[in-house]
XYZ file of C-alpha atoms in Angstrom:
679
model
C 42.717 -11.173 85.304
C 42.909 -9.558 81.727
C 43.265 -11.679 79.329
C 41.004 -14.317 80.839
C 38.440 -11.110 80.671
C 39.113 -10.201 77.446
C 39.032 -14.203 75.823
C 35.478 -14.256 77.464
C 34.120 -10.746 75.913
C 35.490 -11.947 72.373
C 34.171 -15.097 72.395
C 30.602 -13.390 73.939
C 31.038 -11.837 70.659
C 32.017 -14.427 67.919
C 30.010 -17.299 69.279
C 30.811 -19.790 66.770
C 33.336 -21.326 65.327
C 33.172 -21.144 61.939
C 36.401 -22.978 60.520
C 39.186 -23.964 61.723
C 42.352 -26.001 60.751
C 44.101 -27.668 64.201
C 47.158 -29.412 61.447
C 46.083 -33.047 63.355
C 47.568 -35.812 60.777
C 50.852 -36.083 58.857
C 49.959 -34.079 55.812
C 48.575 -30.749 54.628
C 43.884 -30.995 54.696
C 43.922 -30.606 50.686
C 40.734 -30.551 51.362
C 40.977 -26.833 52.915
C 44.162 -26.016 51.425
C 45.857 -25.704 47.855
C 49.981 -25.250 47.407
C 51.092 -22.351 45.634
C 54.175 -23.425 43.687
C 56.699 -21.442 41.323
C 58.581 -17.467 41.441
C 54.617 -16.101 40.676
C 55.124 -16.341 36.255
C 52.288 -18.559 35.201
C 50.371 -15.970 37.471
C 51.280 -12.946 35.681
C 52.960 -11.141 39.000
C 57.294 -12.759 38.382
C 58.395 -12.676 41.707
C 56.287 -12.154 43.136
C 55.292 -8.724 42.264
C 57.944 -8.041 44.464
C 60.986 -9.516 43.321
C 60.712 -12.065 45.399
C 64.143 -14.841 45.344
C 62.382 -17.480 46.757
C 60.570 -20.314 44.525
C 57.390 -22.314 46.118
C 57.058 -26.008 46.119
C 54.927 -28.823 48.030
C 57.881 -30.983 48.495
C 58.291 -32.401 51.884
C 61.680 -30.298 52.644
C 59.639 -26.786 52.141
C 55.988 -28.179 53.162
C 55.123 -30.817 56.216
C 52.955 -31.362 59.298
C 54.000 -32.846 62.209
C 53.401 -32.535 65.398
C 50.018 -31.663 65.638
C 51.923 -27.785 63.334
C 52.033 -26.622 59.961
C 55.623 -25.929 58.788
C 56.606 -24.345 56.405
C 61.053 -24.153 55.180
C 62.461 -21.788 53.123
C 66.014 -23.830 51.974
C 68.936 -22.495 49.992
C 70.240 -24.730 48.308
C 73.331 -22.854 45.884
C 72.732 -19.942 44.407
C 68.474 -20.416 44.195
C 65.750 -20.276 47.618
C 63.006 -22.907 47.725
C 59.874 -21.787 50.365
C 56.120 -23.250 50.382
C 52.993 -20.843 49.872
C 49.656 -22.279 50.222
C 46.378 -20.879 50.372
C 42.318 -21.618 50.982
C 40.705 -20.335 47.819
C 37.942 -22.209 46.849
C 38.288 -24.178 50.047
C 37.336 -21.415 53.017
C 36.836 -18.096 52.570
C 34.600 -15.417 54.456
C 33.829 -12.148 55.526
C 33.565 -10.707 58.351
C 34.397 -11.910 61.763
C 37.822 -12.664 64.524
C 39.967 -14.757 61.873
C 43.140 -15.599 64.571
C 46.281 -17.753 64.466
C 49.234 -19.488 66.738
C 52.092 -18.960 64.907
C 55.925 -19.532 66.113
C 58.283 -16.492 63.107
C 61.671 -17.956 62.609
C 64.976 -17.078 63.868
C 65.850 -12.974 62.572
C 67.538 -13.497 59.380
C 67.756 -10.091 56.566
C 65.793 -11.179 53.879
C 63.139 -12.826 56.246
C 59.379 -12.287 55.409
C 56.925 -14.839 56.813
C 53.354 -13.358 56.128
C 49.799 -13.883 57.411
C 46.782 -12.556 55.005
C 44.031 -12.302 53.667
C 43.584 -11.432 49.271
C 39.765 -11.480 47.407
C 38.400 -14.276 45.689
C 37.308 -13.115 42.205
C 36.177 -9.437 43.732
C 33.831 -7.481 42.300
C 36.261 -4.039 42.360
C 38.779 -5.328 40.291
C 42.668 -6.492 40.971
C 44.778 -5.636 42.907
C 44.368 -3.407 44.907
C 41.373 -2.347 43.979
C 40.258 -4.849 45.467
C 41.698 -5.400 48.682
C 44.634 -7.342 50.538
C 44.612 -7.397 54.712
C 47.329 -8.578 56.421
C 46.625 -9.990 59.481
C 50.370 -10.198 60.130
C 53.910 -9.510 58.396
C 57.435 -9.468 60.075
C 60.393 -9.054 58.257
C 63.919 -9.275 59.110
C 64.608 -9.372 62.622
C 61.142 -10.129 63.861
C 61.213 -8.284 66.703
C 57.917 -6.021 65.310
C 54.648 -7.646 64.024
C 53.379 -4.964 61.208
C 49.165 -5.584 60.362
C 48.199 -3.065 57.191
C 45.070 -2.848 54.667
C 45.486 -2.328 50.472
C 42.496 -0.268 48.752
C 42.107 2.814 46.566
C 43.176 1.531 43.365
C 44.923 -0.403 40.874
C 48.419 -0.836 41.284
C 50.499 0.469 40.647
C 48.218 3.882 42.144
C 47.157 1.883 45.440
C 47.403 3.041 48.540
C 47.512 1.381 51.966
C 47.096 2.039 55.508
C 48.320 0.068 58.402
C 49.750 -0.870 62.102
C 52.670 -1.966 63.655
C 53.578 -2.821 67.088
C 57.328 -3.664 69.066
C 56.470 -6.582 71.522
C 58.656 -6.159 74.834
C 61.588 -8.358 74.618
C 63.252 -7.944 71.220
C 62.290 -10.582 68.716
C 59.772 -12.327 69.348
C 59.896 -16.032 70.249
C 57.811 -19.019 70.311
C 54.399 -19.306 70.118
C 51.555 -16.374 69.870
C 48.159 -15.426 68.469
C 47.512 -12.972 65.540
C 44.306 -11.956 64.301
C 41.568 -9.196 63.037
C 38.712 -9.074 64.075
C 36.648 -7.849 60.809
C 33.296 -6.253 61.040
C 31.983 -4.003 58.104
C 32.809 -0.408 59.602
C 36.214 -2.072 60.990
C 39.362 -3.718 61.055
C 41.138 -4.367 64.610
C 44.460 -6.107 65.135
C 45.239 -7.870 67.899
C 48.969 -9.828 69.124
C 48.324 -12.554 72.070
C 44.436 -10.433 72.666
C 46.698 -6.986 72.667
C 45.223 -4.505 69.835
C 47.923 -3.214 68.303
C 45.714 -1.089 65.625
C 42.540 -0.693 64.554
C 41.397 1.000 60.987
C 38.197 2.483 60.070
C 35.693 2.494 56.776
C 36.322 6.213 56.738
C 40.426 5.015 56.253
C 40.109 2.836 53.428
C 37.669 2.836 49.994
C 37.984 1.227 46.552
C 38.416 3.862 43.096
C 35.890 0.585 41.654
C 32.809 1.644 44.273
C 32.927 4.817 44.994
C 29.081 5.626 46.888
C 30.144 1.686 48.531
C 32.179 3.255 52.172
C 32.565 -0.595 53.629
C 34.293 -1.838 49.925
C 36.116 -3.339 48.579
C 36.494 -5.276 52.627
C 32.863 -6.399 52.462
C 33.560 -9.645 49.838
C 34.473 -12.618 50.956
C 38.474 -13.002 51.232
C 40.702 -15.718 51.632
C 43.436 -17.105 53.743
C 48.062 -16.923 52.566
C 50.671 -18.820 55.088
C 53.622 -18.027 53.296
C 57.800 -17.963 54.298
C 59.032 -15.461 51.193
C 63.230 -14.579 51.000
C 63.668 -11.373 49.982
C 61.947 -8.539 48.023
C 61.403 -5.108 47.969
C 60.231 -4.252 51.454
C 62.416 -6.610 53.483
C 65.841 -7.009 51.064
C 67.890 -9.761 50.650
C 69.389 -12.460 52.292
C 73.753 -12.567 53.435
C 76.197 -14.591 54.960
C 74.385 -13.735 58.013
C 70.722 -15.737 57.497
C 70.433 -18.213 58.768
C 68.612 -21.038 56.299
C 67.262 -23.086 57.167
C 64.298 -21.343 58.247
C 60.634 -22.560 59.579
C 57.720 -20.442 59.925
C 55.125 -22.714 62.458
C 51.890 -22.969 62.695
C 50.129 -24.542 65.621
C 46.204 -23.635 63.896
C 44.139 -21.399 62.941
C 40.405 -20.525 63.256
C 37.328 -18.502 62.610
C 34.983 -17.083 64.562
C 31.221 -15.767 63.367
C 28.996 -13.352 65.356
C 25.921 -15.703 64.162
C 26.007 -18.529 61.720
C 25.176 -18.316 58.550
C 21.887 -20.070 57.912
C 18.267 -19.093 55.830
C 15.740 -17.877 57.820
C 12.944 -20.298 56.878
C 12.746 -23.030 54.609
C 11.196 -21.394 51.722
C 9.866 -23.309 49.605
C 9.077 -22.552 45.435
C 6.721 -22.593 45.338
C 5.604 -21.006 47.372
C 5.422 -17.167 49.161
C 9.087 -15.964 50.269
C 8.337 -12.453 52.610
C 11.090 -9.941 52.308
C 11.886 -9.620 56.122
C 12.211 -13.947 56.048
C 16.089 -12.677 54.727
C 18.544 -15.335 55.020
C 21.106 -15.749 58.472
C 24.540 -14.715 58.884
C 24.848 -10.311 58.403
C 25.994 -8.077 56.705
C 27.401 -9.618 53.157
C 25.810 -13.687 53.618
C 22.717 -13.093 54.724
C 22.471 -9.328 52.685
C 24.685 -6.082 51.930
C 22.481 -2.532 53.161
C 24.524 1.024 52.951
C 24.040 1.626 55.663
C 24.314 0.107 59.678
C 20.465 1.535 60.687
C 18.120 -0.219 60.634
C 15.513 3.091 59.553
C 12.847 1.150 59.359
C 11.890 1.212 63.367
C 10.716 -2.417 62.979
C 13.525 -4.904 64.982
C 12.917 -8.396 64.085
C 16.793 -8.961 64.300
C 19.428 -6.213 66.341
C 22.370 -4.953 64.955
C 21.444 -5.628 61.775
C 21.339 -2.429 59.018
C 18.296 -3.172 56.620
C 15.017 -2.275 57.074
C 12.254 -2.884 58.085
C 8.931 -1.883 59.080
C 5.350 -2.591 59.960
C 3.081 -3.433 58.013
C -0.298 -3.333 59.989
C -0.984 -6.332 60.990
C 1.674 -7.434 62.655
C 3.760 -7.977 59.071
C 6.874 -6.588 57.748
C 8.405 -5.176 54.564
C 11.756 -4.389 53.826
C 12.025 0.066 52.837
C 14.479 2.495 52.118
C 15.904 0.757 49.526
C 19.580 1.648 48.059
C 20.917 0.878 45.473
C 23.374 -2.477 44.786
C 21.886 -3.801 48.567
C 20.977 -6.934 47.859
C 18.704 -9.012 50.272
C 19.508 -13.465 50.430
C 16.599 -16.393 50.431
C 17.797 -19.587 50.230
C 15.469 -21.771 48.940
C 13.642 -25.642 47.984
C 12.498 -25.738 44.399
C 10.789 -28.460 44.714
C 9.938 -28.919 40.769
C 11.956 -26.992 38.360
C 10.526 -25.285 34.597
C 9.303 -22.271 34.730
C 7.997 -20.068 37.092
C 5.717 -16.849 37.806
C 7.335 -14.700 40.615
C 4.599 -12.142 41.432
C 6.294 -9.092 43.786
C 3.880 -7.123 45.796
C 5.505 -3.698 45.598
C 4.794 0.082 47.181
C 5.913 3.798 46.751
C 4.873 7.106 46.880
C 6.097 8.894 43.566
C 9.836 7.295 42.196
C 9.245 4.192 41.675
C 12.242 1.881 40.625
C 13.085 -1.529 39.372
C 15.353 -4.785 40.937
C 15.819 -8.304 40.220
C 16.525 -11.203 41.175
C 19.614 -14.210 40.511
C 21.368 -17.217 41.157
C 24.625 -17.575 41.078
C 25.452 -13.970 40.307
C 23.404 -15.109 36.915
C 19.794 -12.465 36.369
C 17.009 -14.738 36.508
C 14.762 -12.106 35.304
C 16.034 -8.706 33.427
C 14.640 -5.513 35.491
C 11.368 -5.413 37.201
C 10.194 -1.847 36.637
C 8.437 -0.665 40.413
C 5.707 1.809 39.294
C 5.040 4.978 41.351
C 1.477 3.665 43.689
C 1.220 7.372 44.784
C 2.191 5.476 49.135
C 4.598 3.601 50.910
C 1.813 1.133 51.965
C -0.862 0.846 47.883
C 0.424 -2.275 47.636
C 0.342 -3.855 44.015
C 2.103 -6.711 42.182
C 5.364 -6.262 39.314
C 5.519 -9.248 37.495
C 8.818 -11.507 35.557
C 9.234 -15.466 34.335
C 12.659 -17.221 35.688
C 13.585 -20.695 35.030
C 14.736 -22.251 38.027
C 16.087 -25.431 38.999
C 14.905 -28.735 40.649
C 17.348 -28.280 44.248
C 18.214 -27.928 47.412
C 18.738 -24.804 49.166
C 19.071 -22.702 46.199
C 20.792 -18.598 46.953
C 18.246 -16.981 45.364
C 18.638 -12.833 45.790
C 16.894 -9.700 45.503
C 18.687 -6.661 43.679
C 17.820 -3.162 44.401
C 18.715 -1.724 40.768
C 17.479 1.444 40.893
C 19.021 4.963 41.516
C 18.961 7.429 44.341
C 16.130 9.801 43.865
C 14.891 5.913 43.423
C 12.289 4.904 46.481
C 9.586 1.550 47.413
C 9.643 -0.757 49.836
C 8.952 -3.980 48.744
C 6.920 -7.271 50.942
C 7.081 -11.330 49.241
C 7.746 -13.157 47.072
C 4.905 -15.347 45.067
C 6.606 -18.188 42.978
C 4.261 -19.562 40.940
C 5.378 -22.806 38.895
C 3.274 -22.216 35.326
C 5.876 -24.934 33.064
C 3.667 -27.276 30.755
C 5.920 -30.152 31.595
C 4.047 -31.863 34.810
C 7.671 -34.244 35.656
C 9.861 -32.198 36.806
C 12.278 -32.394 33.533
C 14.991 -30.504 32.542
C 15.001 -27.330 31.366
C 16.397 -26.144 28.123
C 18.233 -23.276 27.451
C 20.373 -21.626 24.900
C 23.624 -23.855 24.231
C 26.706 -22.610 22.013
C 28.431 -25.336 20.303
C 31.008 -24.444 18.016
C 28.451 -24.310 15.441
C 26.480 -21.726 17.023
C 23.559 -22.035 19.765
C 20.605 -24.198 19.725
C 18.361 -24.636 22.484
C 18.518 -27.750 24.493
C 18.145 -29.566 27.781
C 21.954 -29.551 29.199
C 21.857 -33.070 29.199
C 21.779 -32.482 25.825
C 24.166 -29.680 25.407
C 26.880 -31.336 26.914
C 26.434 -35.122 25.695
C 26.832 -32.283 22.169
C 30.137 -30.898 23.389
C 28.836 -27.561 23.994
C 27.996 -25.384 26.806
C 24.747 -24.462 28.797
C 24.710 -20.042 28.876
C 20.649 -19.459 29.621
C 21.803 -15.819 29.461
C 21.675 -16.358 25.327
C 18.446 -15.615 25.860
C 16.509 -17.145 22.634
C 20.007 -17.794 20.861
C 18.639 -14.884 18.540
C 22.734 -13.542 19.350
C 25.002 -16.526 19.062
C 27.869 -14.999 18.604
C 28.159 -14.502 21.576
C 29.414 -17.609 22.365
C 32.538 -16.738 21.594
C 32.220 -14.001 24.181
C 34.431 -15.326 26.627
C 33.674 -17.073 31.032
C 35.639 -18.228 33.459
C 38.243 -20.712 32.854
C 39.917 -22.838 35.646
C 43.072 -24.644 36.250
C 43.627 -26.909 38.859
C 45.209 -24.791 40.489
C 41.626 -23.744 41.306
C 42.668 -20.926 39.768
C 40.447 -18.699 37.472
C 40.545 -15.834 35.114
C 38.038 -14.685 32.396
C 39.452 -15.958 28.750
C 37.460 -17.037 25.783
C 36.690 -21.277 25.488
C 39.610 -21.028 23.080
C 42.367 -19.658 25.584
C 41.041 -21.807 28.345
C 41.521 -24.671 26.377
C 45.094 -23.390 24.535
C 46.513 -22.224 28.742
C 45.340 -25.745 29.843
C 42.329 -24.522 31.527
C 39.050 -25.924 31.960
C 36.236 -23.621 29.993
C 33.469 -22.920 32.568
C 30.837 -21.662 30.285
C 29.584 -17.612 28.982
C 27.332 -17.511 31.955
C 29.776 -18.000 34.719
C 32.037 -15.619 34.964
C 34.806 -16.033 37.336
C 33.222 -13.909 39.775
C 30.830 -16.220 41.644
C 32.792 -19.973 39.774
C 34.290 -21.759 41.689
C 37.212 -23.400 39.800
C 37.902 -27.847 41.831
C 41.526 -28.491 42.491
C 42.371 -31.000 40.067
C 45.919 -31.996 41.941
C 45.121 -35.484 43.795
C 47.787 -37.129 46.288
C 50.626 -38.297 44.828
C 52.157 -40.897 46.236
C 56.588 -41.076 45.322
C 58.194 -44.256 47.181
C 57.429 -43.567 50.852
C 56.403 -39.882 50.806
C 53.365 -38.004 49.376
C 52.847 -35.032 47.246
C 49.478 -32.989 45.564
C 50.149 -32.696 41.610
C 48.450 -33.209 38.681
C 47.894 -36.524 37.686
C 50.146 -36.557 34.517
C 53.115 -35.380 36.630
C 52.581 -37.679 39.193
C 52.695 -40.348 36.356
C 55.594 -38.652 34.078
C 57.870 -39.204 37.740
C 56.933 -42.089 37.987
C 54.704 -41.845 41.859
C 51.198 -43.728 41.608
C 48.272 -41.043 41.202
C 44.940 -41.748 44.208
C 42.392 -39.521 42.101
C 41.528 -35.489 42.034
C 41.507 -33.689 45.770
C 42.082 -36.641 46.916
C 44.858 -35.589 50.188
C 47.506 -38.138 51.207
C 46.032 -38.627 54.669
C 44.093 -41.089 52.582
C 46.670 -42.513 50.925
C 47.796 -44.429 52.620
C 49.993 -47.128 50.437
C 52.497 -44.542 50.414
C 53.647 -45.125 54.302
C 52.390 -47.928 55.127
C 53.892 -51.998 54.246
C 53.026 -53.841 52.202
C 53.586 -57.838 50.795
C 57.582 -56.976 47.957
C 57.703 -59.738 46.432
C 61.904 -60.876 44.316
C 62.601 -62.829 41.860
C 63.613 -65.765 42.870
C 60.180 -66.076 44.237
C 60.906 -64.746 47.472
C 58.872 -62.390 49.931
C 58.609 -59.188 52.941
C 56.682 -56.918 54.180
C 58.119 -54.212 52.979
C 57.301 -50.150 52.199
C 56.857 -49.488 48.937
C 60.720 -47.338 48.934
C 61.703 -49.942 50.450
C 60.632 -52.673 47.793
C 61.777 -50.766 45.004
C 65.516 -49.770 46.459
C 66.080 -53.565 47.084
C 64.918 -54.591 43.060
C 61.543 -56.113 44.741
C 58.615 -55.206 42.925
C 55.126 -54.025 45.391
C 52.505 -55.497 45.711
C 50.574 -53.095 47.622
C 49.545 -51.970 50.980
C 46.661 -54.455 51.539
C 48.463 -57.207 50.643
C 50.397 -58.913 53.112
C 53.083 -62.093 52.732
C 51.219 -64.465 54.465
C 48.374 -64.427 51.244
C 50.322 -63.283 48.196
C 52.188 -65.497 45.646
C 54.797 -64.081 44.307
C 55.791 -65.940 40.745
C 59.618 -66.679 40.720
C 61.234 -65.101 37.859
C 65.079 -66.957 37.852
C 66.136 -70.229 36.682
C 68.801 -71.802 35.941
C 72.189 -70.075 33.701
C 74.715 -72.156 32.714
C 78.071 -69.697 31.616
C 80.195 -72.882 29.993
C 79.811 -75.821 32.695
C 78.407 -73.343 35.201
C 75.194 -72.808 36.166
C 73.887 -69.714 38.704
C 70.264 -69.341 39.315
C 70.140 -65.315 37.352
C 67.077 -64.188 35.212
C 66.847 -64.976 32.163
C 67.853 -60.461 31.215
C 70.977 -61.030 33.534
C 72.087 -64.508 32.144
C 71.960 -63.044 28.054
C 73.822 -59.888 29.596
C 76.569 -63.120 30.887
C 76.782 -65.112 27.665
C 74.980 -68.157 29.607
C 72.010 -69.974 28.483
C 68.466 -70.135 29.960
C 67.038 -73.121 31.712
C 63.377 -70.990 31.982
C 61.482 -69.591 34.353
C 62.078 -71.281 37.835
C 64.537 -74.011 36.539
C 67.185 -75.720 39.190
C 70.758 -76.253 38.387
C 69.710 -79.907 39.603
C 67.738 -79.654 36.677
C 69.877 -78.726 33.749
C 73.002 -80.040 32.653
C 75.347 -77.449 32.343
C 77.761 -79.131 29.312
C 80.863 -77.193 27.710
C 82.872 -78.800 24.418
C 85.322 -77.290 25.791
C 85.932 -78.284 29.920
C 88.008 -75.914 31.760
C 86.953 -73.245 29.321
C 84.965 -70.998 31.641
C 85.387 -67.551 30.646
C 83.459 -69.132 26.841
C 86.169 -67.060 24.314
C 87.552 -71.144 22.797
C 90.515 -71.622 24.318
C 91.859 -72.568 27.764
C 94.790 -69.902 29.138
C 95.663 -68.497 31.884
C 91.943 -66.592 32.654
C 91.003 -69.671 32.918
C 93.872 -71.165 35.536
C 93.197 -67.957 37.218
C 89.232 -68.891 37.599
C 90.189 -72.064 38.856
C 92.444 -70.615 41.970
C 89.850 -68.120 42.334
C 87.188 -71.022 43.461
C 89.689 -72.849 46.052
C 87.812 -75.593 47.319
C 84.879 -74.523 45.872
C 82.201 -76.464 42.952
C 82.369 -73.450 40.085
C 85.813 -75.179 38.817
C 85.341 -78.814 39.953
C 85.798 -80.731 36.387
C 86.780 -84.129 37.852
C 83.236 -84.362 40.333
C 84.763 -84.409 42.937
C 83.232 -82.076 44.149
C 85.508 -79.338 45.284
C 87.945 -77.822 43.001
C 91.372 -78.882 44.820
C 94.977 -79.631 42.935
C 93.575 -82.276 40.597
C 91.656 -79.813 38.748
C 94.528 -77.297 37.669
C 96.202 -80.306 36.424
C 93.522 -81.066 34.190
C 92.647 -77.385 32.695
C 96.972 -77.387 32.192
C 96.229 -81.207 30.357
C 94.284 -79.091 28.452
C 96.363 -75.614 28.122
C 95.115 -74.810 23.609
C 92.198 -74.365 22.072
C 89.314 -75.786 21.936
C-alpha cells in the first residue's frame, strides 16, 4: 500500500515521460546511446581517470540487447579485461526531473564496479569536477550497498564530493531493483525501490566557476552513462575469486519531467513577443532565475521563480532581474534577414544592459537600458540583428547587468528592415584559408570556408585562426584550432561554434560482419571486411547482417543462407533481398584436364593442379582429355610406381580406365605395366 501511494505521488509530481529506452529489439538503439571505446587514453584520461583495468568495446561479447534487456558484460581474457560503456551524449540530455532505471547488478566479486551516472554536456563551469557529476547509483565488490554521490567544487585535484549510501536488508543485492534520483533546482534526492535514502540541498554543493550561482553546477544539461568497470582506486582489483564473465543487466531507463517543455505561445517574427510569455519547461529550460520566488507577485505560472509584475490594464512585465538570468522565446522567423528589435524597458535609477542570443551566439551585442526615473516609465531601446529563416528558433534574452543594476522588460518588437524582399540568404563573415570575406552561407561553404557571424565586418581577419568546436566520430567535442582539429581527425564546426552548445553528430553506423552487427566508423568497418550501412544507422535497420539470402556457388548452384554461412561454405552472398528462386548464379567452374583425367574445377584450382582448364561452364563430356603418354597420371613424363598406385586407388572407378571399359580393373594394370618407363 505504501509503495502504491508513493508511486502515485511521484507520478503526480513528474507526470510527463520525457525520454525512455525499454531496450526492445535485438540491438542497442544508436539514436539514444553511443558506445565508448578503449582505456580512456583517447579522452586524455588513461585508466578512465581511476586506474581501471578494462578496455571498453562494443563487441557482442561485451554489449548486447536480448529479451528486452541491455547486457554489459565484463570479460577476462588472459591478463586483459574488456567491458562496455555507453552514454547519451548529444542524444539524451536533461536538466531536472526524475531519472530512474531498473537494474540487476553482477554477482559479488572483487574489483567489480558497475555504475549508472551523469556528466554535464559542454558545461560552462569547466572540466571535472567544477562542471559537476551526478552518480545516480554505484556498487562495488560485494554488491551489498548502493552509493549516490555528487562531485562538484573545483577542477581536479581540488574537487569535492558529497553523497549517501544505503545497505538494503539481505546482504548481496540480487534481481532487478529501481534506482532513481529526483533532481530539482534546490535539491537532489536518491531512491532505492522508491525508498529515499539520501538528500542533498543546494547549500551542500557549489562550483568555483560561478560563486554567485547557488544552483551551479547542477543547473545544466547532463547525459547518462552506463558502464561496468574492472578495478580502480575505489573498489581495488579483481583476484582469483572474481567471477567472470560478470554481467550488468538493465531492463529500462526513464526520465520524467514535471512539465513538457514547449513554447508558451506561437511567437511570430516579425511581430511582438511579450516578456512574460517565456517558454514552458521550467528552470534551465524555459528560463533561468537566480532565486525561486516570484518577487513581482503577479502569478501566471505557479511554482516558478520568474519575477512578474503587473503593468496595469491586464498587462505584465518581467523585473527584479539578477545577473545572468535569462528567458527563452521559441519563435518562428517567417523571413530571414536583417531586423530591428525594439525592447520596451524601464528603470527607476540604475539602468542596465542585456543582449539577445541564438544557440549561444550573441546576436546584438550589449543593449543599454537607461534610467527612466520610474519602474513604469517605459522607453524603447533598439538594436539591429540578423535572423535566419527558420521555425522554432530558441531566442534568448540574457541580462548582462550587475547586482546594482535593475530594470524591467515588457516586450520585444521585431521589424524586418532588410532591403532584400525575397528572404534570400544573409551574408556573413566567412573564414577562408586566405583570410576573411563577406559571403552568403552557400558561397562560403562552396569556397571551403566556415561561416563566422561573430567576426562583424571582417575587420579582424586574424580571428579566423582562432579556436572552435571540433567534432569526433564518437560524438565528443573539444575546442581546437581548425588545423589541430583536422590533424586529430576531427570535423571543425567553425570559430563561432564553441563546444557549448554544438552537438557533434555521430559518424559511426551499423557494420555487418558476417551475421553479426556492430557500430563502427566506415573506414574501420571496411578494414575489417564488413559492410557499412551509413553514418547514424542502427543494427536494427541492417537486416542483411542477420537475414538469409541467395548464396551462389562456383558450380552455379544456389542455396538460401545467412551471409556468414554463405562465406563459410565458399559461396558468394547476393544480399538479404535476393532469393534463389529469382537469382541466376553464374557457373564459375569448368572441365579441367589433368593428363587424361577430367574433373570439374575452378580455373585457379585447375592451374594449381597442373591441368588444362576447358573454360567456364565446360563439361568433361565436351572436352577430350588426352595425354601424350596414357597412364602418366601425375604428368611427370614417366610411367612408374606412382601411376600404378593411382590405378590401384581408383579400383572399380573411372579415372584410371585405360582400356575404355568404363571401369578401372586388372586389364588397366596390365596396360600400365606394359608401358613402364619414360614416355
